[in-house]
mmCIF file of C-alpha atoms and ligand atoms in Angstrom:
data_model
loop_
_atom_site.group_PDB
_atom_site.id
_atom_site.type_symbol
_atom_site.label_atom_id
_atom_site.label_comp_id
_atom_site.label_asym_id
_atom_site.label_seq_id
_atom_site.Cartn_x
_atom_site.Cartn_y
_atom_site.Cartn_z
ATOM 1 C CA MET A 165 132.003 111.615 154.451
ATOM 2 C CA ASN A 166 130.014 110.719 157.564
ATOM 3 C CA SER A 167 131.472 108.658 160.419
ATOM 4 C CA VAL A 168 130.028 105.287 161.420
ATOM 5 C CA SER A 169 128.357 106.809 164.475
ATOM 6 C CA GLU A 170 126.833 109.636 162.402
ATOM 7 C CA LEU A 171 125.502 107.090 159.908
ATOM 8 C CA LYS A 172 124.043 105.045 162.775
ATOM 9 C CA ASP A 173 122.212 108.129 164.010
ATOM 10 C CA ILE A 174 120.852 108.873 160.552
ATOM 11 C CA ALA A 175 119.689 105.258 160.122
ATOM 12 C CA THR A 176 117.945 105.421 163.496
ATOM 13 C CA GLN A 177 116.122 108.567 162.408
ATOM 14 C CA VAL A 178 115.200 106.891 159.112
ATOM 15 C CA ARG A 179 113.695 104.008 161.099
ATOM 16 C CA ARG A 180 111.685 106.454 163.202
ATOM 17 C CA ASP A 181 110.523 108.277 160.080
ATOM 18 C CA LEU A 182 109.368 105.200 158.217
ATOM 19 C CA LEU A 183 107.486 103.785 161.194
ATOM 20 C CA ARG A 184 105.710 107.103 161.812
ATOM 21 C CA MET A 185 104.895 107.431 158.086
ATOM 22 C CA ILE A 186 103.427 103.929 157.884
ATOM 23 C CA HIS A 187 101.564 104.277 161.176
ATOM 24 C CA ALA A 188 100.014 107.601 160.133
ATOM 25 C CA VAL A 189 98.202 106.039 157.162
ATOM 26 C CA ASN A 190 97.880 102.537 158.586
ATOM 27 C CA SER A 191 99.546 101.032 155.513
ATOM 28 C CA GLY A 192 102.992 100.272 154.164
ATOM 29 C CA HIS A 193 105.888 97.883 154.568
ATOM 30 C CA PRO A 194 107.936 98.285 157.764
ATOM 31 C CA GLY A 195 109.780 94.922 157.824
ATOM 32 C CA GLY A 196 112.023 95.192 154.770
ATOM 33 C CA SER A 197 112.313 98.956 155.190
ATOM 34 C CA LEU A 198 113.751 98.583 158.689
ATOM 35 C CA GLY A 199 116.087 95.825 157.462
ATOM 36 C CA CYS A 200 117.471 97.962 154.617
ATOM 37 C CA ALA A 201 117.620 101.312 156.459
ATOM 38 C CA ASP A 202 121.324 100.903 157.254
ATOM 39 C CA PHE A 203 122.259 100.110 153.658
ATOM 40 C CA MET A 204 120.214 102.931 152.132
ATOM 41 C CA THR A 205 121.636 105.377 154.654
ATOM 42 C CA CYS A 206 125.217 104.343 153.856
ATOM 43 C CA LEU A 207 124.514 104.554 150.142
ATOM 44 C CA TYR A 208 123.154 108.117 150.172
ATOM 45 C CA PHE A 209 125.274 109.530 152.994
ATOM 46 C CA SER A 210 128.623 107.957 152.237
ATOM 47 C CA ILE A 211 128.949 105.724 149.205
ATOM 48 C CA MET A 212 127.272 107.353 146.225
ATOM 49 C CA GLU A 213 128.435 110.422 144.410
ATOM 50 C CA HIS A 214 125.104 112.154 143.821
ATOM 51 C CA HIS A 215 123.608 115.600 143.486
ATOM 52 C CA PRO A 216 120.286 116.110 145.279
ATOM 53 C CA GLN A 217 119.919 119.783 144.231
ATOM 54 C CA PRO A 218 119.014 120.601 141.580
ATOM 55 C CA PHE A 219 117.667 117.147 140.827
ATOM 56 C CA ASN A 220 118.667 115.994 137.355
ATOM 57 C CA MET A 221 116.358 113.297 136.006
ATOM 58 C CA ASP A 222 118.985 112.209 133.452
ATOM 59 C CA GLY A 223 121.474 111.476 136.209
ATOM 60 C CA THR A 224 124.393 112.384 133.975
ATOM 61 C CA GLY A 225 127.694 112.709 135.841
ATOM 62 C CA GLU A 226 126.538 111.046 139.064
ATOM 63 C CA ASP A 227 125.975 107.585 140.521
ATOM 64 C CA LEU A 228 122.421 106.261 140.331
ATOM 65 C CA PHE A 229 120.271 104.075 142.563
ATOM 66 C CA PHE A 230 117.209 102.079 141.573
ATOM 67 C CA LEU A 231 114.949 100.594 144.234
ATOM 68 C CA SER A 232 113.625 97.470 142.552
ATOM 69 C CA ASN A 233 111.759 96.234 145.646
ATOM 70 C CA GLY A 234 109.610 99.367 145.535
ATOM 71 C CA HIS A 235 107.567 98.402 148.598
ATOM 72 C CA LEU A 236 110.524 99.673 150.688
ATOM 73 C CA SER A 237 109.491 103.194 149.628
ATOM 74 C CA ALA A 238 109.076 104.562 153.167
ATOM 75 C CA ALA A 239 112.752 103.975 153.954
ATOM 76 C CA TRP A 240 113.833 105.364 150.595
ATOM 77 C CA TYR A 241 111.709 108.523 150.857
ATOM 78 C CA SER A 242 113.116 109.196 154.303
ATOM 79 C CA VAL A 243 116.689 108.773 153.060
ATOM 80 C CA LEU A 244 115.978 110.986 150.024
ATOM 81 C CA ALA A 245 114.467 113.719 152.177
ATOM 82 C CA ARG A 246 117.156 113.523 154.832
ATOM 83 C CA SER A 247 119.873 113.741 152.160
ATOM 84 C CA GLY A 248 118.356 116.860 150.616
ATOM 85 C CA TYR A 249 116.173 115.819 147.657
ATOM 86 C CA PHE A 250 113.027 117.379 149.187
ATOM 87 C CA ASP A 251 111.864 118.792 152.492
ATOM 88 C CA VAL A 252 111.456 116.310 155.338
ATOM 89 C CA SER A 253 108.022 117.802 156.111
ATOM 90 C CA GLU A 254 106.748 116.128 152.930
ATOM 91 C CA LEU A 255 107.214 112.734 154.622
ATOM 92 C CA ALA A 256 103.918 113.491 156.388
ATOM 93 C CA THR A 257 102.119 113.087 153.042
ATOM 94 C CA PHE A 258 103.232 109.466 152.518
ATOM 95 C CA ARG A 259 100.567 107.356 150.801
ATOM 96 C CA LYS A 260 97.991 110.162 150.889
ATOM 97 C CA LEU A 261 95.697 110.749 147.904
ATOM 98 C CA GLY A 262 97.334 113.093 145.401
ATOM 99 C CA ALA A 263 100.650 113.134 147.252
ATOM 100 C CA ARG A 264 104.001 112.773 145.485
ATOM 101 C CA LEU A 265 105.062 110.059 147.944
ATOM 102 C CA GLN A 266 102.949 107.171 146.728
ATOM 103 C CA GLY A 267 103.086 103.745 148.377
ATOM 104 C CA HIS A 268 105.145 102.491 145.465
ATOM 105 C CA PRO A 269 107.409 105.077 143.839
ATOM 106 C CA THR A 270 106.254 106.577 140.558
ATOM 107 C CA THR A 271 107.639 109.248 138.263
ATOM 108 C CA ALA A 272 104.345 110.922 137.320
ATOM 109 C CA GLU A 273 104.468 112.873 140.588
ATOM 110 C CA HIS A 274 107.971 114.192 139.788
ATOM 111 C CA ILE A 275 109.389 113.448 143.193
ATOM 112 C CA PRO A 276 113.102 114.325 143.164
ATOM 113 C CA GLY A 277 115.310 111.252 143.452
ATOM 114 C CA VAL A 278 112.908 108.827 141.781
ATOM 115 C CA ARG A 279 113.830 108.047 138.183
ATOM 116 C CA VAL A 280 111.581 105.081 137.454
ATOM 117 C CA ALA A 281 108.449 103.550 138.916
ATOM 118 C CA SER A 282 108.929 100.380 140.933
ATOM 119 C CA GLY A 283 106.870 97.967 142.960
ATOM 120 C CA SER A 284 106.104 95.489 140.255
ATOM 121 C CA LEU A 285 108.892 93.149 141.320
ATOM 122 C CA GLY A 286 111.590 91.908 138.954
ATOM 123 C CA GLN A 287 111.975 94.930 136.695
ATOM 124 C CA GLY A 288 114.583 97.029 138.468
ATOM 125 C CA MET A 289 117.659 95.087 137.449
ATOM 126 C CA SER A 290 116.759 95.488 133.772
ATOM 127 C CA VAL A 291 116.306 99.210 134.387
ATOM 128 C CA ALA A 292 119.625 99.465 136.201
ATOM 129 C CA ILE A 293 121.400 97.606 133.397
ATOM 130 C CA GLY A 294 119.898 99.986 130.843
ATOM 131 C CA ALA A 295 121.075 102.988 132.848
ATOM 132 C CA ALA A 296 124.531 101.458 133.295
ATOM 133 C CA LYS A 297 124.815 100.827 129.568
ATOM 134 C CA ALA A 298 123.701 104.381 128.823
ATOM 135 C CA LYS A 299 126.472 105.656 131.085
ATOM 136 C CA LYS A 300 129.013 103.607 129.158
ATOM 137 C CA LEU A 301 127.722 104.838 125.806
ATOM 138 C CA ASN A 302 128.004 108.405 127.085
ATOM 139 C CA SER A 303 131.493 107.859 128.562
ATOM 140 C CA ASP A 304 130.025 108.717 131.955
ATOM 141 C CA ASP A 305 132.330 107.097 134.451
ATOM 142 C CA HIS A 306 129.796 106.514 137.243
ATOM 143 C CA ILE A 307 128.244 103.526 138.951
ATOM 144 C CA VAL A 308 124.662 102.286 138.986
ATOM 145 C CA TYR A 309 123.331 100.609 142.136
ATOM 146 C CA SER A 310 120.154 98.586 142.501
ATOM 147 C CA LEU A 311 118.426 96.934 145.449
ATOM 148 C CA HIS A 312 116.330 93.774 145.228
ATOM 149 C CA GLY A 313 114.460 91.554 147.653
ATOM 150 C CA ASP A 314 115.347 87.871 147.943
ATOM 151 C CA GLY A 315 111.729 86.957 147.266
ATOM 152 C CA GLU A 316 111.970 89.217 144.243
ATOM 153 C CA LEU A 317 114.596 86.890 142.774
ATOM 154 C CA GLU A 318 111.756 84.449 142.080
ATOM 155 C CA GLU A 319 110.797 86.686 139.149
ATOM 156 C CA GLY A 320 112.015 85.260 135.813
ATOM 157 C CA GLN A 321 112.942 88.685 134.455
ATOM 158 C CA ILE A 322 115.686 88.924 137.075
ATOM 159 C CA TRP A 323 117.503 85.928 135.629
ATOM 160 C CA GLU A 324 117.237 87.184 132.068
ATOM 161 C CA ALA A 325 118.812 90.414 133.281
ATOM 162 C CA VAL A 326 121.496 88.540 135.234
ATOM 163 C CA MET A 327 122.393 86.570 132.110
ATOM 164 C CA TYR A 328 122.439 89.678 129.926
ATOM 165 C CA ALA A 329 124.585 91.792 132.264
ATOM 166 C CA SER A 330 127.499 89.380 132.311
ATOM 167 C CA ALA A 331 127.294 88.524 128.605
ATOM 168 C CA LYS A 332 127.420 92.243 127.775
ATOM 169 C CA LYS A 333 130.053 93.024 130.435
ATOM 170 C CA VAL A 334 127.953 95.581 132.292
ATOM 171 C CA ASP A 335 130.680 96.200 134.833
ATOM 172 C CA ASN A 336 129.544 99.575 136.172
ATOM 173 C CA LEU A 337 126.642 97.936 138.025
ATOM 174 C CA ILE A 338 126.460 96.910 141.690
ATOM 175 C CA SER A 339 123.237 95.039 142.459
ATOM 176 C CA VAL A 340 122.466 94.318 146.093
ATOM 177 C CA VAL A 341 120.089 91.587 147.246
ATOM 178 C CA ASP A 342 118.339 91.993 150.583
ATOM 179 C CA CYS A 343 118.779 88.450 151.875
ATOM 180 C CA ASN A 344 116.388 88.573 154.825
ATOM 181 C CA GLY A 345 115.099 85.058 154.138
ATOM 182 C CA LYS A 346 111.502 86.317 154.241
ATOM 183 C CA GLN A 347 108.836 87.392 151.811
ATOM 184 C CA ILE A 348 105.177 88.322 151.967
ATOM 185 C CA ASP A 349 103.868 84.778 152.520
ATOM 186 C CA GLY A 350 106.613 83.312 154.694
ATOM 187 C CA PRO A 351 110.220 82.117 154.591
ATOM 188 C CA VAL A 352 111.751 82.339 151.103
ATOM 189 C CA ASP A 353 113.017 78.743 151.447
ATOM 190 C CA GLU A 354 109.438 77.530 151.844
ATOM 191 C CA VAL A 355 107.737 79.721 149.241
ATOM 192 C CA LEU A 356 110.283 78.966 146.513
ATOM 193 C CA TYR A 357 113.719 77.746 147.537
ATOM 194 C CA LEU A 358 116.381 79.839 145.784
ATOM 195 C CA GLY A 359 119.241 77.386 146.285
ATOM 196 C CA ASP A 360 122.834 78.563 146.536
ATOM 197 C CA LEU A 361 122.653 82.174 145.338
ATOM 198 C CA LYS A 362 126.392 82.662 145.460
ATOM 199 C CA ALA A 363 126.933 79.651 143.182
ATOM 200 C CA LYS A 364 124.102 80.762 140.895
ATOM 201 C CA PHE A 365 125.354 84.313 140.376
ATOM 202 C CA THR A 366 128.898 83.007 139.960
ATOM 203 C CA ALA A 367 127.720 80.528 137.327
ATOM 204 C CA PHE A 368 125.990 83.399 135.541
ATOM 205 C CA GLY A 369 129.307 85.257 135.348
ATOM 206 C CA TRP A 370 128.906 87.798 138.174
ATOM 207 C CA LYS A 371 131.431 88.799 140.801
ATOM 208 C CA VAL A 372 129.779 87.960 144.125
ATOM 209 C CA PHE A 373 130.344 89.564 147.535
ATOM 210 C CA GLU A 374 128.566 89.045 150.821
ATOM 211 C CA MET A 375 128.016 91.375 153.747
ATOM 212 C CA ASN A 376 125.967 91.942 156.862
ATOM 213 C CA GLY A 377 123.533 94.710 155.911
ATOM 214 C CA ASN A 378 122.852 95.642 159.523
ATOM 215 C CA ASP A 379 126.458 96.468 160.338
ATOM 216 C CA ILE A 380 127.335 99.947 159.119
ATOM 217 C CA ALA A 381 131.102 99.534 159.352
ATOM 218 C CA GLU A 382 130.908 96.307 157.357
ATOM 219 C CA ILE A 383 128.651 97.920 154.730
ATOM 220 C CA LEU A 384 131.159 100.749 154.240
ATOM 221 C CA ASP A 385 134.082 98.332 153.938
ATOM 222 C CA MET A 386 132.354 95.983 151.516
ATOM 223 C CA MET A 387 130.948 98.751 149.325
ATOM 224 C CA LYS A 388 134.451 100.158 149.022
ATOM 225 C CA ILE A 389 135.698 96.751 147.874
ATOM 226 C CA ALA A 390 132.785 96.344 145.458
ATOM 227 C CA LYS A 391 133.430 99.794 144.013
ATOM 228 C CA ALA A 392 137.107 98.922 143.514
ATOM 229 C CA ASN A 393 135.967 95.900 141.489
ATOM 230 C CA THR A 394 133.859 97.871 139.003
ATOM 231 C CA PHE A 395 135.054 98.446 135.413
ATOM 232 C CA ASN A 396 136.651 95.018 135.485
ATOM 233 C CA GLY A 397 134.539 93.181 132.907
ATOM 234 C CA MET A 398 131.957 91.703 135.299
ATOM 235 C CA PRO A 399 128.724 92.908 136.929
ATOM 236 C CA ILE A 400 128.800 92.818 140.735
ATOM 237 C CA VAL A 401 126.229 91.465 143.157
ATOM 238 C CA ILE A 402 126.303 91.774 146.918
ATOM 239 C CA LEU A 403 124.309 89.219 148.881
ATOM 240 C CA MET A 404 123.379 91.366 151.853
ATOM 241 C CA LYS A 405 122.252 89.505 154.943
ATOM 242 C CA THR A 406 119.712 91.512 156.897
ATOM 243 C CA GLU A 407 117.064 90.947 159.528
ATOM 244 C CA MET A 408 113.531 91.928 158.533
ATOM 245 C CA GLY A 409 112.311 94.453 161.094
ATOM 246 C CA TYR A 410 115.845 95.213 162.344
ATOM 247 C CA GLY A 411 115.933 97.746 165.174
ATOM 248 C CA VAL A 412 112.524 96.945 166.660
ATOM 249 C CA ASP A 413 112.588 93.791 168.785
ATOM 250 C CA PHE A 414 109.010 92.633 168.259
ATOM 251 C CA MET A 415 109.212 93.110 164.487
ATOM 252 C CA MET A 416 112.294 90.939 164.012
ATOM 253 C CA GLY A 417 112.353 87.247 163.165
ATOM 254 C CA SER A 418 109.028 86.935 161.333
ATOM 255 C CA HIS A 419 107.598 87.783 157.926
ATOM 256 C CA LYS A 420 104.519 89.095 159.731
ATOM 257 C CA TRP A 421 105.749 92.689 159.497
ATOM 258 C CA HIS A 422 106.404 92.565 155.746
ATOM 259 C CA GLY A 423 103.383 94.756 155.043
ATOM 260 C CA VAL A 424 101.534 95.552 158.271
ATOM 261 C CA ALA A 425 101.368 98.948 159.962
ATOM 262 C CA PRO A 426 102.004 99.256 163.700
ATOM 263 C CA ASN A 427 99.065 100.414 165.831
ATOM 264 C CA ASP A 428 99.396 103.287 168.352
ATOM 265 C CA GLU A 429 100.755 101.113 171.118
ATOM 266 C CA GLN A 430 103.169 99.245 168.842
ATOM 267 C CA LEU A 431 104.443 102.529 167.396
ATOM 268 C CA ALA A 432 105.116 103.895 170.878
ATOM 269 C CA ASN A 433 106.934 100.687 171.809
ATOM 270 C CA ALA A 434 109.001 100.816 168.599
ATOM 271 C CA LEU A 435 109.916 104.499 168.939
ATOM 272 C CA ALA A 436 111.040 103.900 172.519
ATOM 273 C CA GLN A 437 113.707 101.604 171.020
ATOM 274 C CA LEU A 438 114.831 104.204 168.466
ATOM 275 C CA PRO A 439 116.076 107.383 170.142
ATOM 276 C CA LEU A 440 115.458 110.682 168.401
ATOM 277 C CA THR A 441 118.659 111.730 166.624
ATOM 278 C CA LEU A 442 117.995 114.323 163.915
ATOM 279 C CA GLY A 443 114.526 115.446 164.975
ATOM 280 C CA ASP A 444 111.214 114.050 163.716
ATOM 281 C CA TYR A 445 109.571 115.511 160.606
HETATM 282 C C1 TPP B 515 105.379 91.260 140.003
HETATM 283 C C2 TPP B 515 104.916 91.274 141.440
HETATM 284 N N1 TPP B 515 104.376 90.168 141.970
HETATM 285 C C3 TPP B 515 103.938 90.176 143.249
HETATM 286 C C4 TPP B 515 104.036 91.297 144.014
HETATM 287 C C5 TPP B 515 103.512 91.308 145.430
HETATM 288 N N2 TPP B 515 104.569 91.365 146.404
HETATM 289 C C6 TPP B 515 104.926 92.519 146.986
HETATM 290 S S1 TPP B 515 106.203 92.343 148.052
HETATM 291 C C7 TPP B 515 106.281 90.677 147.761
HETATM 292 C C8 TPP B 515 107.302 89.819 148.478
HETATM 293 C C9 TPP B 515 108.653 90.085 148.010
HETATM 294 O O1 TPP B 515 109.581 89.447 148.833
HETATM 295 P P1 TPP B 515 110.978 90.149 149.085
HETATM 296 O O2 TPP B 515 111.465 90.654 147.779
HETATM 297 O O3 TPP B 515 111.827 89.163 149.782
HETATM 298 O O4 TPP B 515 110.632 91.395 149.980
HETATM 299 P P2 TPP B 515 110.544 91.462 151.610
HETATM 300 O O5 TPP B 515 109.301 90.731 152.017
HETATM 301 O O6 TPP B 515 111.772 90.825 152.137
HETATM 302 O O7 TPP B 515 110.458 92.916 151.903
HETATM 303 C C10 TPP B 515 105.326 90.303 146.845
HETATM 304 C C11 TPP B 515 105.137 88.921 146.369
HETATM 305 C C12 TPP B 515 104.624 92.444 143.410
HETATM 306 N N3 TPP B 515 104.782 93.589 144.093
HETATM 307 N N4 TPP B 515 105.055 92.404 142.127
HETATM 308 MG MG1 MG B 516 112.867 89.177 151.540
#
């Protein structure tokens, strides 16, 4: 169990990693990745019971995580490497031809930690529900987590999955929505207003929690509460408020950094705001 200050240091290193990875190939998605770095760090370094080595594709006997908003791959790969799934030096191959660390995660490359391809938005909740149901059928008493973008909730498949999960009492599932209010083309409210998400999920029969996803202590507290509410007949969703680009002042507050790489000068400026903690890859 890592302390809040240790988790903060890891999240800072994850932010450095993902910015350097994206900068090196001049492509990727820094905004959402920076916003969700705290949550992913908490998940892999404190919340989940998981076994990086040897990696077991079946995931039997451990908690599972599915990244449905697969464009946040840079943050996820960093967290996977830093938590022991593969060597951190491999982060230098991000998005390169033939590399295992593709821009959107795939399974064909057999990268440890990745159990399903993602990037085509809307599919990950259905996947997570399937995995959660499989755990129940196998009497495997573990939890399945999934992460989704708020823009991603505009996909119809999400709402079919939401409806299914409560009707079938999939209560070993904790889905988290990255509520950064932004998506590729602008503010979510302007692209397609989602309305009152808390009321919607509640109406669909889910237990709803809210938290600030850029406050590590709050993430730990709320995830503990969410966990305590599993196996209670209802699926759980956490509406996680984050800031796109969190941790780098000039990347915050706009959707502009959804999918744009920093140039040399911007990288240097960003890294100056994120002190080295664990050592760069
Ligand atoms: C099915 C599908 N449609 C469109 C896209 C293109 N796309 C990639 S990211 C994105 C925006 C998603 O918004 P959000 O989930 O809020 O992610 P954020 O911008 O906050 O990282 C879109 C439309 C996609 N990846 N998959
Ligand atoms: Mg968003």
